[in-house]
mmCIF file of C-alpha atoms in Angstrom:
data_model
loop_
_atom_site.group_PDB
_atom_site.id
_atom_site.type_symbol
_atom_site.label_atom_id
_atom_site.label_comp_id
_atom_site.label_asym_id
_atom_site.label_seq_id
_atom_site.Cartn_x
_atom_site.Cartn_y
_atom_site.Cartn_z
ATOM 1 C CA MET A 167 18.163 -25.997 24.785
ATOM 2 C CA ARG A 168 20.738 -24.675 23.019
ATOM 3 C CA PHE A 169 23.284 -22.757 24.988
ATOM 4 C CA ALA A 170 25.497 -20.321 24.016
ATOM 5 C CA VAL A 171 27.842 -17.554 26.094
ATOM 6 C CA HIS A 172 29.262 -14.382 25.467
ATOM 7 C CA ALA A 173 32.268 -12.062 25.853
ATOM 8 C CA PHE A 174 34.202 -9.609 24.711
ATOM 9 C CA ASN A 175 38.774 -9.571 24.477
ATOM 10 C CA TYR A 176 40.313 -6.535 24.890
ATOM 11 C CA CYS A 177 43.073 -6.474 25.457
ATOM 12 C CA ASN A 178 42.924 -9.958 28.064
ATOM 13 C CA ASP A 179 44.861 -12.457 26.730
ATOM 14 C CA ASP A 180 46.375 -13.506 29.770
ATOM 15 C CA LEU A 181 42.851 -14.637 31.116
ATOM 16 C CA VAL A 182 41.217 -16.089 27.877
ATOM 17 C CA LEU A 183 42.482 -19.507 27.352
ATOM 18 C CA ARG A 184 41.422 -20.020 31.004
ATOM 19 C CA TRP A 185 37.666 -18.592 30.336
ATOM 20 C CA VAL A 186 37.594 -20.478 26.988
ATOM 21 C CA ALA A 187 38.442 -23.908 29.455
ATOM 22 C CA ASN A 188 35.938 -22.827 31.818
ATOM 23 C CA VAL A 189 32.731 -22.481 29.777
ATOM 24 C CA TYR A 190 33.546 -24.810 27.140
ATOM 25 C CA PRO A 191 31.658 -27.876 28.836
ATOM 26 C CA HIS A 192 28.745 -25.684 29.340
ATOM 27 C CA VAL A 193 27.496 -24.319 25.822
ATOM 28 C CA SER A 194 27.012 -24.974 22.167
ATOM 29 C CA THR A 195 28.344 -22.076 20.800
ATOM 30 C CA ILE A 196 31.378 -19.472 22.403
ATOM 31 C CA TYR A 197 30.813 -15.669 20.312
ATOM 32 C CA LEU A 198 34.688 -14.702 21.674
ATOM 33 C CA VAL A 199 34.288 -10.786 20.255
ATOM 34 C CA TYR A 200 37.279 -8.743 19.339
ATOM 35 C CA PRO A 201 36.928 -5.191 19.531
ATOM 36 C CA ASP A 202 39.241 -3.382 17.295
ATOM 37 C CA ALA A 203 39.676 0.019 19.449
ATOM 38 C CA PRO A 204 37.605 0.488 22.990
ATOM 39 C CA TRP A 205 34.516 2.075 23.337
ATOM 40 C CA ASP A 206 33.293 5.998 22.507
ATOM 41 C CA TYR A 207 33.177 6.669 26.262
ATOM 42 C CA ASP A 208 36.655 8.041 26.192
ATOM 43 C CA LEU A 209 36.695 9.762 22.766
ATOM 44 C CA SER A 210 40.101 10.980 22.532
ATOM 45 C CA ALA A 211 41.357 6.931 23.058
ATOM 46 C CA ILE A 212 39.435 5.930 19.805
ATOM 47 C CA ASN A 213 41.773 6.785 17.647
ATOM 48 C CA ASP A 214 45.180 6.401 19.689
ATOM 49 C CA ALA A 215 47.293 3.701 19.349
ATOM 50 C CA ALA A 216 47.833 2.941 22.588
ATOM 51 C CA TYR A 217 44.685 1.918 22.817
ATOM 52 C CA ARG A 218 44.009 -0.264 20.260
ATOM 53 C CA ASN A 219 43.629 -4.313 21.240
ATOM 54 C CA SER A 220 46.780 -5.630 21.654
ATOM 55 C CA ALA A 221 44.722 -9.229 22.047
ATOM 56 C CA ASP A 222 45.297 -11.671 19.203
ATOM 57 C CA PRO A 223 42.858 -14.110 18.269
ATOM 58 C CA LYS A 224 45.380 -17.194 17.482
ATOM 59 C CA LEU A 225 45.686 -17.763 20.955
ATOM 60 C CA VAL A 226 42.353 -19.411 20.818
ATOM 61 C CA GLN A 227 42.051 -20.100 17.203
ATOM 62 C CA SER A 228 44.900 -22.883 17.945
ATOM 63 C CA SER A 229 43.755 -23.885 20.838
ATOM 64 C CA PRO A 230 41.980 -27.276 21.281
ATOM 65 C CA TYR A 231 38.739 -25.002 22.357
ATOM 66 C CA ALA A 232 38.445 -23.176 18.760
ATOM 67 C CA ASP A 233 35.591 -26.012 17.791
ATOM 68 C CA LYS A 234 32.931 -23.830 19.524
ATOM 69 C CA VAL A 235 34.304 -20.696 19.154
ATOM 70 C CA ARG A 236 32.724 -18.156 16.514
ATOM 71 C CA PHE A 237 34.719 -15.457 16.104
ATOM 72 C CA VAL A 238 33.459 -11.606 15.894
ATOM 73 C CA PHE A 239 35.354 -8.704 15.038
ATOM 74 C CA GLY A 240 34.363 -4.833 14.496
ATOM 75 C CA ARG A 241 33.986 -1.729 16.474
ATOM 76 C CA TRP A 242 30.630 -0.562 18.149
ATOM 77 C CA ALA A 243 30.192 2.507 19.781
ATOM 78 C CA THR A 244 28.788 1.407 22.789
ATOM 79 C CA ASP A 245 28.877 -1.719 25.295
ATOM 80 C CA GLU A 246 25.153 -2.431 25.187
ATOM 81 C CA ALA A 247 25.398 -1.652 21.384
ATOM 82 C CA GLN A 248 28.870 -4.515 21.308
ATOM 83 C CA ARG A 249 26.090 -6.969 23.153
ATOM 84 C CA ASN A 250 23.030 -6.594 21.048
ATOM 85 C CA HIS A 251 24.774 -7.423 18.273
ATOM 86 C CA VAL A 252 25.959 -10.496 19.684
ATOM 87 C CA VAL A 253 22.150 -11.133 20.560
ATOM 88 C CA GLU A 254 20.980 -11.232 17.252
ATOM 89 C CA LEU A 255 23.943 -13.534 16.387
ATOM 90 C CA ALA A 256 22.795 -15.727 19.017
ATOM 91 C CA ARG A 257 19.243 -15.505 17.834
ATOM 92 C CA GLN A 258 20.354 -16.179 14.439
ATOM 93 C CA ASP A 259 21.604 -19.564 15.371
ATOM 94 C CA SER A 260 18.641 -20.495 16.905
ATOM 95 C CA HIS A 261 20.038 -20.495 20.448
ATOM 96 C CA ASP A 262 17.235 -20.471 23.636
ATOM 97 C CA TYR A 263 19.524 -18.880 25.727
ATOM 98 C CA LEU A 264 22.778 -16.520 25.930
ATOM 99 C CA ILE A 265 24.826 -16.465 29.230
ATOM 100 C CA VAL A 266 26.504 -13.004 30.036
ATOM 101 C CA GLN A 267 29.849 -14.390 31.418
ATOM 102 C CA ASP A 268 32.741 -11.206 30.943
ATOM 103 C CA ILE A 269 35.998 -12.662 30.058
ATOM 104 C CA ASP A 270 37.498 -12.085 33.748
ATOM 105 C CA GLU A 271 34.286 -14.306 35.436
ATOM 106 C CA PHE A 272 34.731 -18.277 36.230
ATOM 107 C CA TYR A 273 32.189 -20.702 37.858
ATOM 108 C CA GLN A 274 33.785 -23.934 39.650
ATOM 109 C CA HIS A 275 31.771 -26.275 37.046
ATOM 110 C CA LYS A 276 29.094 -27.721 39.836
ATOM 111 C CA GLU A 277 28.024 -23.828 40.267
ATOM 112 C CA MET A 278 27.297 -23.476 36.428
ATOM 113 C CA GLU A 279 25.290 -26.522 36.196
ATOM 114 C CA ARG A 280 23.371 -25.485 39.079
ATOM 115 C CA ASN A 281 22.310 -22.472 37.118
ATOM 116 C CA LEU A 282 21.882 -23.839 33.673
ATOM 117 C CA ASP A 283 19.618 -26.651 35.843
ATOM 118 C CA GLY A 284 17.804 -23.587 37.163
ATOM 119 C CA ILE A 285 16.539 -22.276 33.704
ATOM 120 C CA ARG A 286 15.837 -25.862 32.367
ATOM 121 C CA ALA A 287 13.659 -26.273 35.400
ATOM 122 C CA ASN A 288 12.140 -22.330 34.988
ATOM 123 C CA PRO A 289 12.460 -21.837 31.112
ATOM 124 C CA ASP A 290 10.204 -18.849 30.925
ATOM 125 C CA PHE A 291 11.893 -16.264 32.393
ATOM 126 C CA LEU A 292 12.788 -13.371 30.428
ATOM 127 C CA LEU A 293 16.299 -12.617 32.168
ATOM 128 C CA TYR A 294 18.464 -14.474 35.175
ATOM 129 C CA LYS A 295 20.542 -13.408 37.658
ATOM 130 C CA ASN A 296 23.068 -15.028 39.798
ATOM 131 C CA PRO A 297 25.471 -13.940 43.075
ATOM 132 C CA TRP A 298 28.967 -13.400 42.287
ATOM 133 C CA SER A 299 32.459 -12.513 44.726
ATOM 134 C CA ILE A 300 34.044 -9.005 43.205
ATOM 135 C CA PHE A 301 38.119 -10.063 43.899
ATOM 136 C CA TRP A 302 40.136 -7.433 45.011
ATOM 137 C CA LYS A 303 43.770 -7.057 43.846
ATOM 138 C CA SER A 304 44.563 -10.771 43.257
ATOM 139 C CA ILE A 305 42.577 -14.309 43.666
ATOM 140 C CA SER A 306 42.994 -13.847 47.629
ATOM 141 C CA TYR A 307 40.729 -11.270 48.464
ATOM 142 C CA VAL A 308 37.260 -10.153 47.938
ATOM 143 C CA LEU A 309 35.031 -7.066 48.819
ATOM 144 C CA GLU A 310 33.086 -6.458 51.285
ATOM 145 C CA PHE A 311 29.898 -4.610 50.622
ATOM 146 C CA ARG A 312 28.458 -2.906 52.815
ATOM 147 C CA GLU A 313 24.883 -3.780 52.091
ATOM 148 C CA THR A 314 23.363 -6.159 49.133
ATOM 149 C CA ILE A 315 19.995 -5.798 48.577
ATOM 150 C CA LEU A 316 18.094 -7.523 45.926
ATOM 151 C CA LYS A 317 14.337 -7.414 45.480
ATOM 152 C CA HIS A 318 12.580 -7.920 42.424
ATOM 153 C CA ASN A 319 9.716 -10.065 43.507
ATOM 154 C CA PRO A 320 9.468 -13.425 45.439
ATOM 155 C CA GLN A 321 12.017 -15.819 43.167
ATOM 156 C CA CYS A 322 14.317 -12.534 43.082
ATOM 157 C CA TYR A 323 15.413 -11.770 46.236
ATOM 158 C CA PHE A 324 18.442 -11.213 48.986
ATOM 159 C CA HIS A 325 19.140 -8.773 51.557
ATOM 160 C CA ALA A 326 22.712 -8.956 53.558
ATOM 161 C CA HIS A 327 25.135 -6.439 55.611
ATOM 162 C CA ASN A 328 28.887 -6.412 55.618
ATOM 163 C CA THR A 329 28.331 -9.233 52.764
ATOM 164 C CA PRO A 330 31.238 -10.649 50.053
ATOM 165 C CA ILE A 331 28.296 -11.706 47.783
ATOM 166 C CA ASN A 332 26.621 -9.187 45.251
ATOM 167 C CA PHE A 333 24.727 -9.590 42.505
ATOM 168 C CA SER A 334 25.170 -10.016 38.806
ATOM 169 C CA THR A 335 23.136 -7.316 36.551
ATOM 170 C CA SER A 336 22.473 -10.232 34.334
ATOM 171 C CA PHE A 337 23.716 -14.156 33.414
ATOM 172 C CA ALA A 338 21.215 -14.888 31.037
ATOM 173 C CA LEU A 339 18.900 -13.795 28.717
ATOM 174 C CA ASN A 340 16.100 -16.015 27.079
ATOM 175 C CA LEU A 341 16.561 -15.369 23.754
ATOM 176 C CA ARG A 342 12.932 -16.858 22.469
ATOM 177 C CA ARG A 343 11.619 -13.655 24.129
ATOM 178 C CA ASN A 344 12.702 -9.957 23.011
ATOM 179 C CA ALA A 345 15.751 -9.225 25.679
ATOM 180 C CA THR A 346 18.388 -7.108 24.941
ATOM 181 C CA PHE A 347 20.986 -4.557 26.506
ATOM 182 C CA PHE A 348 19.890 -1.114 27.253
ATOM 183 C CA ARG A 349 23.407 -0.316 29.522
ATOM 184 C CA SER A 350 26.054 -2.439 29.334
ATOM 185 C CA ARG A 351 24.673 -5.545 30.400
ATOM 186 C CA SER A 352 21.564 -4.334 32.234
ATOM 187 C CA VAL A 353 18.539 -5.921 30.593
ATOM 188 C CA LYS A 354 14.994 -3.791 30.717
ATOM 189 C CA CYS A 355 11.975 -5.972 31.923
ATOM 190 C CA ARG A 356 9.321 -6.403 34.023
ATOM 191 C CA GLU A 357 10.043 -7.424 37.615
ATOM 192 C CA SER A 358 8.180 -10.360 37.603
ATOM 193 C CA ASP A 359 10.537 -11.619 34.514
ATOM 194 C CA ILE A 360 14.046 -11.690 36.776
ATOM 195 C CA PHE A 361 14.556 -15.536 38.228
ATOM 196 C CA LEU A 362 17.022 -15.520 40.736
ATOM 197 C CA LEU A 363 19.943 -18.655 40.093
ATOM 198 C CA PRO A 364 22.355 -19.870 43.124
ATOM 199 C CA GLY A 365 25.065 -20.927 41.168
ATOM 200 C CA LEU A 366 28.698 -18.397 42.451
ATOM 201 C CA CYS A 367 30.530 -16.256 40.050
ATOM 202 C CA CYS A 368 34.231 -15.874 40.980
ATOM 203 C CA HIS A 369 34.525 -12.574 39.126
ATOM 204 C CA LEU A 370 38.335 -11.122 39.039
ATOM 205 C CA SER A 371 37.156 -7.754 37.963
ATOM 206 C CA TRP A 372 40.021 -6.313 39.769
ATOM 207 C CA VAL A 373 42.495 -8.977 39.727
ATOM 208 C CA LYS A 374 44.756 -6.536 37.519
ATOM 209 C CA SER A 375 47.620 -4.847 37.313
ATOM 210 C CA ASP A 376 48.366 -0.742 37.411
ATOM 211 C CA ALA A 377 48.109 -0.413 34.082
ATOM 212 C CA GLU A 378 45.258 -2.846 33.314
ATOM 213 C CA VAL A 379 43.423 -0.629 35.882
ATOM 214 C CA ARG A 380 43.911 2.182 34.262
ATOM 215 C CA LEU A 381 43.632 1.159 30.573
ATOM 216 C CA LYS A 382 40.198 -0.135 32.188
ATOM 217 C CA ILE A 383 38.886 3.221 34.138
ATOM 218 C CA ASP A 384 40.065 4.950 31.268
ATOM 219 C CA THR A 385 37.783 2.872 28.605
ATOM 220 C CA TRP A 386 34.909 0.670 30.160
ATOM 221 C CA THR A 387 31.219 1.757 30.620
ATOM 222 C CA HIS A 388 31.910 3.546 33.811
ATOM 223 C CA SER A 389 34.644 5.290 33.274
ATOM 224 C CA GLN A 390 32.935 9.002 33.988
ATOM 225 C CA GLU A 391 31.850 7.525 37.113
ATOM 226 C CA VAL A 392 35.257 7.095 38.525
ATOM 227 C CA TRP A 393 36.386 9.612 41.905
ATOM 228 C CA PRO A 394 39.047 12.205 40.682
ATOM 229 C CA GLY A 395 41.907 10.436 42.681
ATOM 230 C CA TRP A 396 40.522 7.638 43.255
ATOM 231 C CA PHE A 397 42.847 5.675 41.540
ATOM 232 C CA GLU A 398 45.810 7.140 43.230
ATOM 233 C CA LEU A 399 44.471 6.806 46.837
ATOM 234 C CA LYS A 400 42.496 3.748 46.751
ATOM 235 C CA TRP A 401 44.124 1.736 44.027
ATOM 236 C CA LEU A 402 47.958 2.560 44.366
ATOM 237 C CA ASN A 403 47.899 2.977 47.718
ATOM 238 C CA TRP A 404 46.041 -0.051 48.843
ATOM 239 C CA PRO A 405 47.068 -2.141 52.536
ATOM 240 C CA PRO A 406 44.369 -4.704 53.395
ATOM 241 C CA SER A 407 43.445 -1.395 56.028
ATOM 242 C CA THR A 408 42.454 0.669 53.373
ATOM 243 C CA ARG A 409 38.005 1.312 53.581
ATOM 244 C CA TRP A 410 35.742 2.343 51.097
ATOM 245 C CA LEU A 411 36.988 1.581 47.580
ATOM 246 C CA SER A 412 34.276 1.522 45.383
ATOM 247 C CA TYR A 413 35.402 3.812 42.723
ATOM 248 C CA SER A 414 31.550 5.775 42.155
ATOM 249 C CA ASP A 415 30.454 5.253 45.716
ATOM 250 C CA PRO A 416 33.427 4.704 47.983
ATOM 251 C CA VAL A 417 31.309 3.861 50.653
ATOM 252 C CA SER A 418 29.793 1.329 49.492
ATOM 253 C CA TRP A 419 32.234 -1.014 49.351
ATOM 254 C CA ASN A 420 33.976 -1.962 52.678
ATOM 255 C CA ARG A 421 36.999 -3.401 52.533
ATOM 256 C CA ALA A 422 38.847 -6.172 50.859
ATOM 257 C CA VAL A 423 38.393 -9.312 52.998
ATOM 258 C CA PRO A 424 40.558 -12.652 52.243
ATOM 259 C CA PHE A 425 38.203 -15.193 50.111
ATOM 260 C CA LYS A 426 37.341 -18.601 51.897
ATOM 261 C CA GLY A 427 35.610 -20.207 49.151
ATOM 262 C CA VAL A 428 36.644 -22.343 46.808
ATOM 263 C CA LEU A 429 38.544 -21.894 42.995
ATOM 264 C CA PRO A 430 37.488 -22.854 39.613
ATOM 265 C CA GLU A 431 40.270 -25.187 38.819
ATOM 266 C CA GLU A 432 41.036 -22.843 35.758
ATOM 267 C CA ILE A 433 42.239 -19.601 38.144
ATOM 268 C CA ALA A 434 43.283 -21.658 40.873
ATOM 269 C CA ASP A 435 46.922 -20.935 40.444
ATOM 270 C CA TYR A 436 46.063 -17.419 38.679
ATOM 271 C CA GLN A 437 48.539 -15.028 39.883
ATOM 272 C CA PRO A 438 48.696 -12.119 37.878
ATOM 273 C CA GLY A 439 51.466 -10.355 39.855
ATOM 274 C CA PHE A 440 50.132 -8.761 43.013
ATOM 275 C CA GLN A 441 51.489 -5.154 43.295
ATOM 276 C CA ALA A 442 51.723 -4.134 47.345
ATOM 277 C CA ALA A 443 51.469 -0.940 47.879
ATOM 278 C CA PRO A 444 54.146 1.606 48.890
ATOM 279 C CA ASN A 445 54.994 2.910 52.196
ATOM 280 C CA ARG A 446 52.583 5.276 52.809
ATOM 281 C CA THR A 447 53.415 8.681 53.747
ATOM 282 C CA ALA A 448 51.743 11.259 55.748
ATOM 283 C CA ARG A 449 50.835 13.341 52.994
ATOM 284 C CA THR A 450 49.352 9.749 51.590
ATOM 285 C CA THR A 451 46.942 9.268 54.457
ATOM 286 C CA LEU A 452 45.607 12.919 54.952
ATOM 287 C CA ASN A 453 44.534 13.258 51.346
ATOM 288 C CA GLU A 454 42.827 9.917 51.824
ATOM 289 C CA PHE A 455 41.056 11.136 54.755
ATOM 290 C CA ILE A 456 40.022 14.065 52.900
ATOM 291 C CA PHE A 457 38.984 11.583 49.863
ATOM 292 C CA ASP A 458 36.910 9.890 52.454
ATOM 293 C CA GLY A 459 35.251 12.382 54.642
ATOM 294 C CA LYS A 460 34.071 14.150 50.815
ATOM 295 C CA THR A 461 32.819 10.964 49.719
ATOM 296 C CA GLN A 462 31.082 10.024 52.396
ATOM 297 C CA PHE A 463 29.194 13.792 52.605
ATOM 298 C CA ILE A 464 28.279 13.520 49.302
ATOM 299 C CA SER A 465 27.157 9.950 49.242
ATOM 300 C CA GLN A 466 24.981 10.864 52.257
ATOM 301 C CA ALA A 467 23.496 13.421 50.648
ATOM 302 C CA ARG A 468 22.548 11.613 47.167
ATOM 303 C CA CYS A 469 21.062 9.028 49.460
ATOM 304 C CA LEU A 470 18.835 11.875 51.465
ATOM 305 C CA LYS A 471 17.921 12.805 47.771
ATOM 306 C CA ARG A 472 16.830 9.865 46.730
ATOM 307 C CA CYS A 473 14.709 9.566 49.983
ATOM 308 C CA LEU A 474 12.687 12.315 48.857
ATOM 309 C CA THR A 475 12.138 11.711 45.869
ATOM 310 C CA ALA A 476 10.825 8.811 46.942
ATOM 311 C CA ALA A 477 8.564 10.520 49.574
ATOM 312 C CA PHE A 478 7.235 13.242 47.367
ATOM 313 C CA PRO A 479 7.408 12.059 43.898
ATOM 314 C CA SER A 480 5.298 15.021 42.299
ATOM 315 C CA ALA A 481 7.419 17.416 43.938
ATOM 316 C CA ALA A 482 10.705 15.919 42.498
ATOM 317 C CA ARG A 483 8.963 15.771 38.803
ATOM 318 C CA ARG A 484 8.113 19.559 39.353
ATOM 319 C CA ALA A 485 12.091 20.294 40.241
ATOM 320 C CA ALA A 486 13.155 18.276 37.541
ATOM 321 C CA SER A 487 10.624 19.908 35.285
ATOM 322 C CA GLY A 488 12.581 23.575 36.083
#
């Protein structure tokens, strides 16, 4: 079996060599994408020089890992278009599976091998998923999720409350089947075509400076989902006691809790410059209280709508059609 991995490097040179070292032993080819500019989710950013990609491919080209790296340059309108471009390259290069490991995702090597062994033992599924912990502010904290449910079939099931474990939408695609991305890293397939792997990913999604988080929420796939005020109230003014941290559904992320696991060796010393919250004013505390009340109300309303839609699908379809 031939495994490949892909990621894109958009303004992430602080992590790229650590990432390449982490994936290098496990794959035949590393597809590393360097987009010229961000995707089209914020059209004002496309031609703005402040949003040009600052990443320098020479860092990897001159590294000991360059022999496995295939550099991909260009610009794509969406995240999924960029990923599907790599899917076709990997198929043309006769790979069997494409691993989805973004540049801020890391594995202990034994955890990665557990996942690859799981694919080798169960080779015919279209999509493979795995657990991850999402880090917050530094490598010392991870998010605690209010509830994590993964229930596709008997081979893909997990349910827990108040847990630091969630799941990626995709760990790997079977290139021998007709698998493509349809939104970001999500893949459309039947529930019976999904297999759950055991190896844990350490996702440094929010281990960034204030400026990097601002850039992220301005340009990434989910930029239109970020609540107004989230950056100022939940990110900039975060102390460990802060609750409800999600940018899109705040109550789904309870809080950040200390990480108690073992870090991959490539990031064990990663210290990007933790930025502590300033002294919170009474106004900030009041604004957060209002923000929490508003978001909780809207989240509950959305939940009620989903329940009613599930209970009365025909009425929901009539309402949607006008």
